[in-house]
Short mmCIF file of C-alpha atoms in Angstrom, two decimals:
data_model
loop_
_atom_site.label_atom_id
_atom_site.label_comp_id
_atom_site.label_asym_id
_atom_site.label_seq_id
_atom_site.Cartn_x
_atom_site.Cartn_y
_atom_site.Cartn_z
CA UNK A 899 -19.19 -12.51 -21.91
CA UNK A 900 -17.33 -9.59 -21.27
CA UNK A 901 -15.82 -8.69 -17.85
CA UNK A 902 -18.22 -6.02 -15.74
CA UNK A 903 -16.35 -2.79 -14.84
CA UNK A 904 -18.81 -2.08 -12.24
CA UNK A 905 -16.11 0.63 -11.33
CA UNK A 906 -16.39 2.82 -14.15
CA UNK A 907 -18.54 5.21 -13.09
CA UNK A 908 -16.72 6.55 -9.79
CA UNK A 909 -15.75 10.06 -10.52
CA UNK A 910 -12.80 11.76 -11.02
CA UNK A 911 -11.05 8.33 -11.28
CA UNK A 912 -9.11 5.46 -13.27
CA UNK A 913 -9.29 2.04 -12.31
CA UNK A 914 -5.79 1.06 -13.31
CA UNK A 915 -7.12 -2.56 -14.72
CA UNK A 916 -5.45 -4.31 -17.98
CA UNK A 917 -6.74 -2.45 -20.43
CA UNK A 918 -4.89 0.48 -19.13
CA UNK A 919 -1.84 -1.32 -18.37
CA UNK A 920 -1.98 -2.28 -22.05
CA UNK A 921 -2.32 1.06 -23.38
CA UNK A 922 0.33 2.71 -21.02
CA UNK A 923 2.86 -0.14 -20.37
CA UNK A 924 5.62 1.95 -22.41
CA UNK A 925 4.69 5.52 -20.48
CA UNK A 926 4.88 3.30 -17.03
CA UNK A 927 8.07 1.24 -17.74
CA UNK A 928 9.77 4.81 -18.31
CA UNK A 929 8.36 6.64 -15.11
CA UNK A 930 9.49 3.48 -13.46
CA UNK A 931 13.42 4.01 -14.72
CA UNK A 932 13.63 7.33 -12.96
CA UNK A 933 13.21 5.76 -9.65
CA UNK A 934 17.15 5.10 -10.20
CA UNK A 935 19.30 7.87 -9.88
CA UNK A 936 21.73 7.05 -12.87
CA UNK A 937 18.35 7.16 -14.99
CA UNK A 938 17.08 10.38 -13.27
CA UNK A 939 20.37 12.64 -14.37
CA UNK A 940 20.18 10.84 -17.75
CA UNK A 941 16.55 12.05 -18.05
CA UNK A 942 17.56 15.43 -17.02
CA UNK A 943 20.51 16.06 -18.78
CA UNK A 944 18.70 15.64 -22.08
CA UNK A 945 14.72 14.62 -21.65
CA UNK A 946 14.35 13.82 -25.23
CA UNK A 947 16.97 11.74 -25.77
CA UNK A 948 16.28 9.83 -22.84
CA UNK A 949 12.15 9.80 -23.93
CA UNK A 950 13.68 8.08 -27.41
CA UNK A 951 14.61 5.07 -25.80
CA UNK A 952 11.00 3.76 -25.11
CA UNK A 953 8.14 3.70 -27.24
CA UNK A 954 5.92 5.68 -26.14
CA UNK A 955 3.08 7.20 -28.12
CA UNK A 956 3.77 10.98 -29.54
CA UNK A 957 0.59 11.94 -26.91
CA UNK A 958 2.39 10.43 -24.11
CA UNK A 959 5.75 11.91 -25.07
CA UNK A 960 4.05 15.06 -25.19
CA UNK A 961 2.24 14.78 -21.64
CA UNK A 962 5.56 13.88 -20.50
CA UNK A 963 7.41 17.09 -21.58
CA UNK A 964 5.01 19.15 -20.47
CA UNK A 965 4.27 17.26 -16.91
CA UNK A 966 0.51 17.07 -17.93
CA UNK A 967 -0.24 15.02 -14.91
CA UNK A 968 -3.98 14.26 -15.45
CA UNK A 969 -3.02 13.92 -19.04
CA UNK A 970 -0.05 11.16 -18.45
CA UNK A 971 -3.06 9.85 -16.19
CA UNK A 972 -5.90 9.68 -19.18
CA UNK A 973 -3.14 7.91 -21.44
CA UNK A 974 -3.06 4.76 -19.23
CA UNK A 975 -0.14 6.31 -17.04
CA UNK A 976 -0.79 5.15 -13.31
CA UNK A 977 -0.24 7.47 -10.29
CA UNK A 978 2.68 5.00 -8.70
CA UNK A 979 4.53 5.06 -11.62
CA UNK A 980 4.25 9.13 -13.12
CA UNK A 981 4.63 9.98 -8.93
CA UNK A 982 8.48 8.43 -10.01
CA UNK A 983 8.27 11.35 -12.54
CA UNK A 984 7.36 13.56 -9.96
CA UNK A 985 9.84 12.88 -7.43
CA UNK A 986 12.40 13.60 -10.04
CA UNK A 987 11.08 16.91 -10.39
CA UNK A 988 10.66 17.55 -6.49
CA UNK A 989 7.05 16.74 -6.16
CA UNK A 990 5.30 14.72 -3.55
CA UNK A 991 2.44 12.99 -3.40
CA UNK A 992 0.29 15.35 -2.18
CA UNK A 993 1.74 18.30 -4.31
CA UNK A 994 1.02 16.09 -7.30
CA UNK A 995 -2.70 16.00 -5.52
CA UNK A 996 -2.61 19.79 -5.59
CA UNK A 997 -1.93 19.83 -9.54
CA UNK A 998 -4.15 16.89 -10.32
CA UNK A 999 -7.08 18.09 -8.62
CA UNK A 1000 -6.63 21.92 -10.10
CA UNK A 1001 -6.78 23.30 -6.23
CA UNK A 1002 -3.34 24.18 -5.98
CA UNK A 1003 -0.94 22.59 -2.75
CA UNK A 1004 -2.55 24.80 -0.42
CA UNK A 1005 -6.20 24.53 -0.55
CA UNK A 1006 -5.33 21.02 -1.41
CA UNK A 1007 -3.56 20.32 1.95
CA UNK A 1008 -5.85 22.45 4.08
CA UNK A 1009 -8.97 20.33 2.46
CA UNK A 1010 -6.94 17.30 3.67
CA UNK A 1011 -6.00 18.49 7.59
CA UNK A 1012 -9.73 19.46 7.25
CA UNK A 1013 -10.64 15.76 7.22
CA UNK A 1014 -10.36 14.95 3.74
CA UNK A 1015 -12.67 15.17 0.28
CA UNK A 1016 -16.21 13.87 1.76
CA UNK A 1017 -17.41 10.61 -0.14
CA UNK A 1018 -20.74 12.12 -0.51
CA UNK A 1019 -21.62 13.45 -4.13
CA UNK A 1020 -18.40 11.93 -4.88
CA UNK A 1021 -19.57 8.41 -5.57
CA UNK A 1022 -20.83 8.24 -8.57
CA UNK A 1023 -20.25 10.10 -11.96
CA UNK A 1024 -23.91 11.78 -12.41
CA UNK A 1025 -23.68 13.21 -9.02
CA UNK A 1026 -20.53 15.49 -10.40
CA UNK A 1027 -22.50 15.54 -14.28
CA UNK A 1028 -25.31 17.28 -12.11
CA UNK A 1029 -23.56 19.42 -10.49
CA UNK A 1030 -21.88 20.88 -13.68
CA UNK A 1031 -25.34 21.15 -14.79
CA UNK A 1032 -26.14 23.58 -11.51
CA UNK B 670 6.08 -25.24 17.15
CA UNK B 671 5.80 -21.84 15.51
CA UNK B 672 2.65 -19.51 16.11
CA UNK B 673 1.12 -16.87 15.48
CA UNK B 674 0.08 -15.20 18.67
CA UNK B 675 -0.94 -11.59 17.13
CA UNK B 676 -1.89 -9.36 14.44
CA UNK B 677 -0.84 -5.79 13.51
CA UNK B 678 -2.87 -3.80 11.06
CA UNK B 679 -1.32 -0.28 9.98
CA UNK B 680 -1.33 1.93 7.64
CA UNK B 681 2.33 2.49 5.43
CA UNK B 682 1.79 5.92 4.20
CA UNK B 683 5.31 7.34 2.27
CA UNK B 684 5.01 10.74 4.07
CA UNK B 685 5.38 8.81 7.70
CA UNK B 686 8.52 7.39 7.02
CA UNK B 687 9.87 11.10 5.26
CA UNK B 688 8.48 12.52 8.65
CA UNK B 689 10.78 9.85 10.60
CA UNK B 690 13.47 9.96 8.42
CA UNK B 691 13.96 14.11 8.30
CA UNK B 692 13.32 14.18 12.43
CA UNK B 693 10.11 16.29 12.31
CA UNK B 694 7.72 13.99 14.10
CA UNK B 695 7.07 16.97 16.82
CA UNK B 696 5.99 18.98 14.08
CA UNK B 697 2.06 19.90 15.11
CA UNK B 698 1.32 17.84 11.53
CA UNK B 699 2.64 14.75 12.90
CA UNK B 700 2.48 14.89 16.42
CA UNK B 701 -1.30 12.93 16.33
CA UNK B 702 0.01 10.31 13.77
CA UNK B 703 2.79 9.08 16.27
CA UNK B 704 1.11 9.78 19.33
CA UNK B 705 -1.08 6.99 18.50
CA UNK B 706 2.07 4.39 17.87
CA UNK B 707 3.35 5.38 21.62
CA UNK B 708 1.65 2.30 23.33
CA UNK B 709 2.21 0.08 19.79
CA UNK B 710 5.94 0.55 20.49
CA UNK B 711 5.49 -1.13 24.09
CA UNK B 712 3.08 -3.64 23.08
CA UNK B 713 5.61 -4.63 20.29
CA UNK B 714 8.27 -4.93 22.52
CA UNK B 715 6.70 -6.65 25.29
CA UNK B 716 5.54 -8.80 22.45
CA UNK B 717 9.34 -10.18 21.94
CA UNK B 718 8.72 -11.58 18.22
CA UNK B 719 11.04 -13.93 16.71
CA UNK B 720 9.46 -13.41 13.56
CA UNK B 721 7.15 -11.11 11.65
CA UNK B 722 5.21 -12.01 8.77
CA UNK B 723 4.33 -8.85 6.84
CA UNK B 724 2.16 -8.75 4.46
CA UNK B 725 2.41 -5.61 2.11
CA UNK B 726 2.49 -4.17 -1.13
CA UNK B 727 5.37 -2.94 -3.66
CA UNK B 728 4.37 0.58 -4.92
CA UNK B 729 5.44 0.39 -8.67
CA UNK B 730 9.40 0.25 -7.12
CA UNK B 731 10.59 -3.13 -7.32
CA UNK B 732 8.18 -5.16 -9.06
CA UNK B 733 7.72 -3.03 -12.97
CA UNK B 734 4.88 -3.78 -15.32
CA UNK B 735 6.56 -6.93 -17.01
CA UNK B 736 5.62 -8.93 -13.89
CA UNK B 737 2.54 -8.51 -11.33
CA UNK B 738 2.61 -11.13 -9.14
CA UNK B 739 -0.69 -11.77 -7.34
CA UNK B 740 1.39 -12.97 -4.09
CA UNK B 741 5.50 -12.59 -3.78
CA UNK B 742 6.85 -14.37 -0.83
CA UNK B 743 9.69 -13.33 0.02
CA UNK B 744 12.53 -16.12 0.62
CA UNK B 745 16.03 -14.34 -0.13
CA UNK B 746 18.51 -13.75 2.83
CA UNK B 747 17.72 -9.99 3.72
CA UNK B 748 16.01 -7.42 1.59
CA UNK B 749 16.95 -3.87 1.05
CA UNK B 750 15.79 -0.64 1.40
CA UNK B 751 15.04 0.29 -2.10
CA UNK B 752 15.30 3.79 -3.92
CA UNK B 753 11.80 4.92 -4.80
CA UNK B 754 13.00 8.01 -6.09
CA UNK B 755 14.13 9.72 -3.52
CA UNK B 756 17.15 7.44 -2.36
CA UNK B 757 16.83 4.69 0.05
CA UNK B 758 14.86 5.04 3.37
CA UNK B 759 18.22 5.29 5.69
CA UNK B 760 16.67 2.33 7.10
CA UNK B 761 18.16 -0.98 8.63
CA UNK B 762 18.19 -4.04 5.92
CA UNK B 763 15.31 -6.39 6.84
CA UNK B 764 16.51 -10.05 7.58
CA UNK B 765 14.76 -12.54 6.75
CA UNK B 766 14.06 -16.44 8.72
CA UNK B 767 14.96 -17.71 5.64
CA UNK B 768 14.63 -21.84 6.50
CA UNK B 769 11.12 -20.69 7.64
CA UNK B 770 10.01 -18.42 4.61
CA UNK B 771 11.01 -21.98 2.39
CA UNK B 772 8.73 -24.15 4.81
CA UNK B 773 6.15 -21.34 4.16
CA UNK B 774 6.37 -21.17 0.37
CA UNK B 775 6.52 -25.00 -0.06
CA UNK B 776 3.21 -25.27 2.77
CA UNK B 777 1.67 -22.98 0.84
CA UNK B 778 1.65 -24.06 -2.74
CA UNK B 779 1.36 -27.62 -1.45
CA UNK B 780 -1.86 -25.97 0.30
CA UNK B 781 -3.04 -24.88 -3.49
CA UNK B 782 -1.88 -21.36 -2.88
CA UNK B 783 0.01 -20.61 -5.47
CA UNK B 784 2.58 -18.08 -4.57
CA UNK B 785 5.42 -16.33 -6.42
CA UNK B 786 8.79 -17.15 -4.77
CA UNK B 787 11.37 -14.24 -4.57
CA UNK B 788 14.99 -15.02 -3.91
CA UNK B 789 16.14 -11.57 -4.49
CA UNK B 790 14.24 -8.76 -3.68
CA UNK B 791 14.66 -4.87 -2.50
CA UNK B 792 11.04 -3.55 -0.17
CA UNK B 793 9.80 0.06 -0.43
CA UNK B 794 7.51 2.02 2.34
CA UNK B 795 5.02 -0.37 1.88
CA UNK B 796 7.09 -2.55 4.10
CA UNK B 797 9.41 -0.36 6.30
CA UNK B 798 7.25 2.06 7.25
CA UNK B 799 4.96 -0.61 9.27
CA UNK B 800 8.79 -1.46 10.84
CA UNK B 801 9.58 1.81 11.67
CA UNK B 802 6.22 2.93 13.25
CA UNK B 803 6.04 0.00 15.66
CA UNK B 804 9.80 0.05 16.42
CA UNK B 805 10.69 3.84 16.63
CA UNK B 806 13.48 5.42 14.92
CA UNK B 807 16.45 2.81 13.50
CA UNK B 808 19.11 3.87 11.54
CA UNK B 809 21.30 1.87 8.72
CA UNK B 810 23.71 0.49 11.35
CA UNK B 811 21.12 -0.73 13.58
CA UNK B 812 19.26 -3.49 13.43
CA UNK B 813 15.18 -4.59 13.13
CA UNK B 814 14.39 -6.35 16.39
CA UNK B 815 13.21 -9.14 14.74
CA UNK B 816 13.37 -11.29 11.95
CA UNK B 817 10.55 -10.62 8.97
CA UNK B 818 9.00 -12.45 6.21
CA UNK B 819 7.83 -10.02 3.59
CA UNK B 820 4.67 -11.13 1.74
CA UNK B 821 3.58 -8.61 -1.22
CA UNK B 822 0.86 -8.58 -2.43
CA UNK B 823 -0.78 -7.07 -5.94
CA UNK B 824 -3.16 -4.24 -5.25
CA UNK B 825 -2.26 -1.69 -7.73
CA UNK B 826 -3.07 -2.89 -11.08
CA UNK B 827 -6.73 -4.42 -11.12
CA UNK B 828 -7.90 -6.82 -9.89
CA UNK B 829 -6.03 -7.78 -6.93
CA UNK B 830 -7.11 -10.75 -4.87
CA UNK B 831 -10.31 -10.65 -3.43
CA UNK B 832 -10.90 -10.07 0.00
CA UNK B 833 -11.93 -13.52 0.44
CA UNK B 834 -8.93 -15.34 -1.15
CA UNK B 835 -6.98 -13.03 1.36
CA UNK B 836 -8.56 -14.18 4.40
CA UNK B 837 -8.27 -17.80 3.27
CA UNK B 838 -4.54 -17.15 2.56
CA UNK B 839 -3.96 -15.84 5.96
CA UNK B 840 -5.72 -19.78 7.44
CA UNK B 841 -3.31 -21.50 5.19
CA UNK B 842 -0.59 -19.24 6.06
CA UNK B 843 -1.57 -20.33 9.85
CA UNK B 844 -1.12 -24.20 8.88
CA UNK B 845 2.55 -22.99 7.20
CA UNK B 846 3.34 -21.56 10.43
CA UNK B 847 2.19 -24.26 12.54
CA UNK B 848 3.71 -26.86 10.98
CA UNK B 849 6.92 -25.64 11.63
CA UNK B 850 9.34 -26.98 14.21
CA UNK B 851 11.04 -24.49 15.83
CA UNK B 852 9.64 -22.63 18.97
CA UNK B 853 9.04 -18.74 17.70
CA UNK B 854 6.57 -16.16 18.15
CA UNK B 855 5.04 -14.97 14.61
CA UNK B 856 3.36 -11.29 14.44
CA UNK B 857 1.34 -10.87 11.62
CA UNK B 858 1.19 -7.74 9.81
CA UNK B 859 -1.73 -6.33 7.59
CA UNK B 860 -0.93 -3.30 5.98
CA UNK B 861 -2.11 -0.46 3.32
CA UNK B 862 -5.05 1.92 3.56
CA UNK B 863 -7.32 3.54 5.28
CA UNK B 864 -9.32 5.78 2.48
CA UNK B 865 -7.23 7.07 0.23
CA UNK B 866 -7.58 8.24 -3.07
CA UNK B 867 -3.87 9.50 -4.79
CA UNK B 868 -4.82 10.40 -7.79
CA UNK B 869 -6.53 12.57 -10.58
CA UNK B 870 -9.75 14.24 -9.95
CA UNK B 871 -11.51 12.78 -7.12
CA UNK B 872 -7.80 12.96 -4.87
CA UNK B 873 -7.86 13.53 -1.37
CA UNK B 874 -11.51 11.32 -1.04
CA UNK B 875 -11.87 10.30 2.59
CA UNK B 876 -14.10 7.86 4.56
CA UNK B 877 -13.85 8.07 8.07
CA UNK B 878 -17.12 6.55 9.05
CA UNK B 879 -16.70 3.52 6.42
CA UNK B 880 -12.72 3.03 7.75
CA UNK B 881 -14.17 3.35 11.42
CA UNK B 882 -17.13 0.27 10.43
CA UNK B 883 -13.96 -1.82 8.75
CA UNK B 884 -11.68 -1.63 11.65
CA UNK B 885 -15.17 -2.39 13.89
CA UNK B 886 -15.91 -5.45 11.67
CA UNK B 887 -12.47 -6.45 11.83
CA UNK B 888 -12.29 -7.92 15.29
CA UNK B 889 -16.81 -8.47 15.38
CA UNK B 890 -17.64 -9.77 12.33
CA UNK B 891 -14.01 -11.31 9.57
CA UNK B 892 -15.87 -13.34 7.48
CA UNK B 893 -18.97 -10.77 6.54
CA UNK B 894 -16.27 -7.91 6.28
CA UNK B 895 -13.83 -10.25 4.32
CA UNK B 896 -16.61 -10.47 1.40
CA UNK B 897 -16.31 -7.15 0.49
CA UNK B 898 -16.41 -6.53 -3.64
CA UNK B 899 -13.70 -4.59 -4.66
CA UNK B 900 -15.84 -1.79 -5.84
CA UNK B 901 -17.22 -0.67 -2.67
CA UNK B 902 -13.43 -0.21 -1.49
CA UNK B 903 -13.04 1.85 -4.87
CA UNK B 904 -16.16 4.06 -4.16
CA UNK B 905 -16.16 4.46 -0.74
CA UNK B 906 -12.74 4.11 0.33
CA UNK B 907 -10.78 5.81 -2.90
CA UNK B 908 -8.91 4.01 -5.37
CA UNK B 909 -6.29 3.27 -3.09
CA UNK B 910 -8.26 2.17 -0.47
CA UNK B 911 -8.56 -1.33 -2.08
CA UNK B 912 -4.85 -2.09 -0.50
CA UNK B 913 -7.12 -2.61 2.51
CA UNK B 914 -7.44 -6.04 0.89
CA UNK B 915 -4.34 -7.10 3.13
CA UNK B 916 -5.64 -6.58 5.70
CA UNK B 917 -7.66 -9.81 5.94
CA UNK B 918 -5.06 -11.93 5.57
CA UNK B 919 -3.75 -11.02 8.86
CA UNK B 920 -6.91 -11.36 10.08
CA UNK B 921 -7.20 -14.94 8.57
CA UNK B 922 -4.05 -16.10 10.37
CA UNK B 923 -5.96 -15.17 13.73
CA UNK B 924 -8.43 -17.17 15.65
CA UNK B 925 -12.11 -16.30 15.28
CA UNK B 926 -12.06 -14.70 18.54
CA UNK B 927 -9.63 -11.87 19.22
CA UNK B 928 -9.37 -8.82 21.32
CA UNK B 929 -8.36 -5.80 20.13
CA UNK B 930 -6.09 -4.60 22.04
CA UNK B 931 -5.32 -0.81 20.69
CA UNK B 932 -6.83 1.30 17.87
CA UNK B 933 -5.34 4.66 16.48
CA UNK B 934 -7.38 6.33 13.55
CA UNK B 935 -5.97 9.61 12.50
CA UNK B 936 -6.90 11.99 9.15
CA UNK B 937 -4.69 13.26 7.31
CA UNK B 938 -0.69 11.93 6.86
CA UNK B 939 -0.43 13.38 3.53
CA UNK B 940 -3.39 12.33 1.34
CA UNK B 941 -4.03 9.57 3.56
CA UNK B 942 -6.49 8.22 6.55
CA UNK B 943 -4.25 6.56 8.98
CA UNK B 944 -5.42 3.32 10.74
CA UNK B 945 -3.71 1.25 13.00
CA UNK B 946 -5.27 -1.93 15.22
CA UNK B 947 -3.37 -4.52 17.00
CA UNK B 948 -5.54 -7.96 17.60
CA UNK B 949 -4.22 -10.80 19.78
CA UNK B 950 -5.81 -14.30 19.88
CA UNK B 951 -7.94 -14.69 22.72
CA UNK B 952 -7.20 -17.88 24.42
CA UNK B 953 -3.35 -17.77 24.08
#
């Protein structure tokens, strides 16, 4: 019997479980390398040359280059590992937020000093397929 | 003998340590964050631990994808600040009771828990920040006041333990401690959380109400709260939220009946719900 991913339908979310680690080990063994600085200046002196060295998928490669966060994300990337991708480019954890979410750092942080994005109508995925219907 | 006369839960939110680190916890951001750790400080150093046991999680900085270990006790020497990206928290090296962490890995697989032993090992935020939040400001020449025993802990890729085998973990770890010949004082540390959700759409979810019933349930009702499914802490609490798992092992290595003794719930530090309880045994 298959394994129940009672989790797959909260919104706006990946469940980083094994089937995504399978599908982006590659993408998350590179984000991992840039936490080291020798790594990091490789990567930016030449970011294709660097991307050669692991096997990525030409999607991923592609996400990569163009820092499509939610992208890296849908490929099986998790947030703890493209964040190292992130903080080579000067982006924090909630800036990152700001992109992923489309709201920009502002709104983004002022939702967040306002007490946060409110669990309800966030809890399951037909509450947001409703919405888009409204 | 060794025991464990208290437990610490905290959040180790990143952005808390970058606040320490760059001097700009006056800022109005940060002032409510730390304002709550003022009476933590003195409790933790009237407390006079010889040893804490801290039980957090590695952040994709240390441990890679080639190897997820479930639970990674520490047992090497000292363990360094690591570079998460950003360079090295300027941080003192953590030192380790390493005779004790062996007694503790050996108890504990003899006690069917089956734990990873690490002999070398670097800690990110996940572990210093709880440091530096209940002992104020250290810098690389200075020392920790006490001696700590990092336990990490898988909660990033699914599933990690389940509450349960946490809290049942923390017991065992209690027989590990007490078992032990030497007269120190063990603080136990459960770290991670509150509600937080880091990434893609649904970002920035918080649940103060549902953190507020946890750190109720906590002290009032372990077990009940300790059989929590993982996907209620998805749902409700975010998808990082689950690291709240950790906290019940701390709780475990407690005696049914504690007092809390201070509570500090703040939102936001960053994308984060900060929570913070300290729990000591009752009839010590």
């Amino acid at each position: 019997m298959a394994l129940n991913k009672d989790y797959e339908d909260i919104p706006g979310t990946f469940v980083f479980d094994a089937d995504r680690g399978r599908k982006g080990y590659q993408l998350n063994q590179f984000c991992i390398s840039l936490r080291l600085a020798n790594n990091r200046d490789a990567f930016n002196t030449d970011e294709a040359a660097y991307l050669d060295k692991y096997p990525v998928t030409t999607e991923q490669r592609q996400a990569v280059l163009e820092r499509d966060w939610n992208r890296l994300l849908e490929l099986g990337g998790n947030i703890y590992y493209t964040s190292k991708l992130a903080a080579n480019d000067g982006i924090n954890f909630q800036q990152l937020a700001g992109l992923m979410t489309g709201m920009g750092n502002e709104a983004y942080r002022a939702m967040m000093v306002a007490g946060g994005r409110s669990p309800d109508g966030n809890r399951y995925q037909h509450e947001w397929d409703k919405e888009g219907e409204n | 003998m060794a025991r464990i006369t208290a437990g610490v839960g905290c959040s180790h939110v990143p952005a808390i340590g970058v606040a320490m680190d760059q001097g700009i916890t006056d800022q109005p951001y940060w002032v409510p964050v730390f304002d709550g750790f003022e009476k933590s400080r003195e409790w933790m150093k009237a407390q006079k631990a010889d040893v804490i046991f801290l039980v957090y999680n590695d952040h994709c900085t240390v441990f890679d994808a080639s190897c997820i270990p479930t639970f990674a006790l520490g047992c090497a020497a000292e363990f360094s600040p690591a570079d998460e990206g950003w360079g090295p928290r300027p941080v003192p090296v953590v030192k380790n009771h390493q005779v004790f962490a062996s007694h503790i890995a050996q108890s504990l697989i003899l006690d069917e828990f089956d734990i990873t032993v690490m002999n070398e090992m670097e800690v990110d935020h996940g572990l210093t920040v709880p440091l530096s939040v209940m002992f104020g400001d250290k810098g690389v020449d200075d020392e920790w006041p006490c001696l700590v025993i990092p336990l990490c802990v898988n909660v990033v890729q699914y599933p990690p333990p389940t509450g349960n085998r946490c809290y049942n973990l923390g017991k065992a770890i209690r027989r590990a401690v007490e078992s032990f010949d030497e007269d120190l004082n063990v603080v136990i540390f459960g770290t991670g959380g509150m509600s937080h959700q880091l990434q893609y759409k649904r970002a920035g979810l918080i649940n103060a109400e549902w953190d507020k019933q946890f750190l109720d349930r906590l002290t009032s009702d372990p077990v009940a709260l300790s059989q929590t499914q993982h996907v209620e802490y998805l749902r409700e609490a975010g998808s990082e939220g689950v690291e709240m798992v950790m906290w019940h092992v701390m709780r475990g290595a407690l005696d049914d009946e504690v007092e809390e003794v201070h509570r500090h719930y703040h939102v936001p530090a960053s994308n984060t719900a900060v929570g913070h309880i300290i729990l000591e045994n009752v009839n010590d």
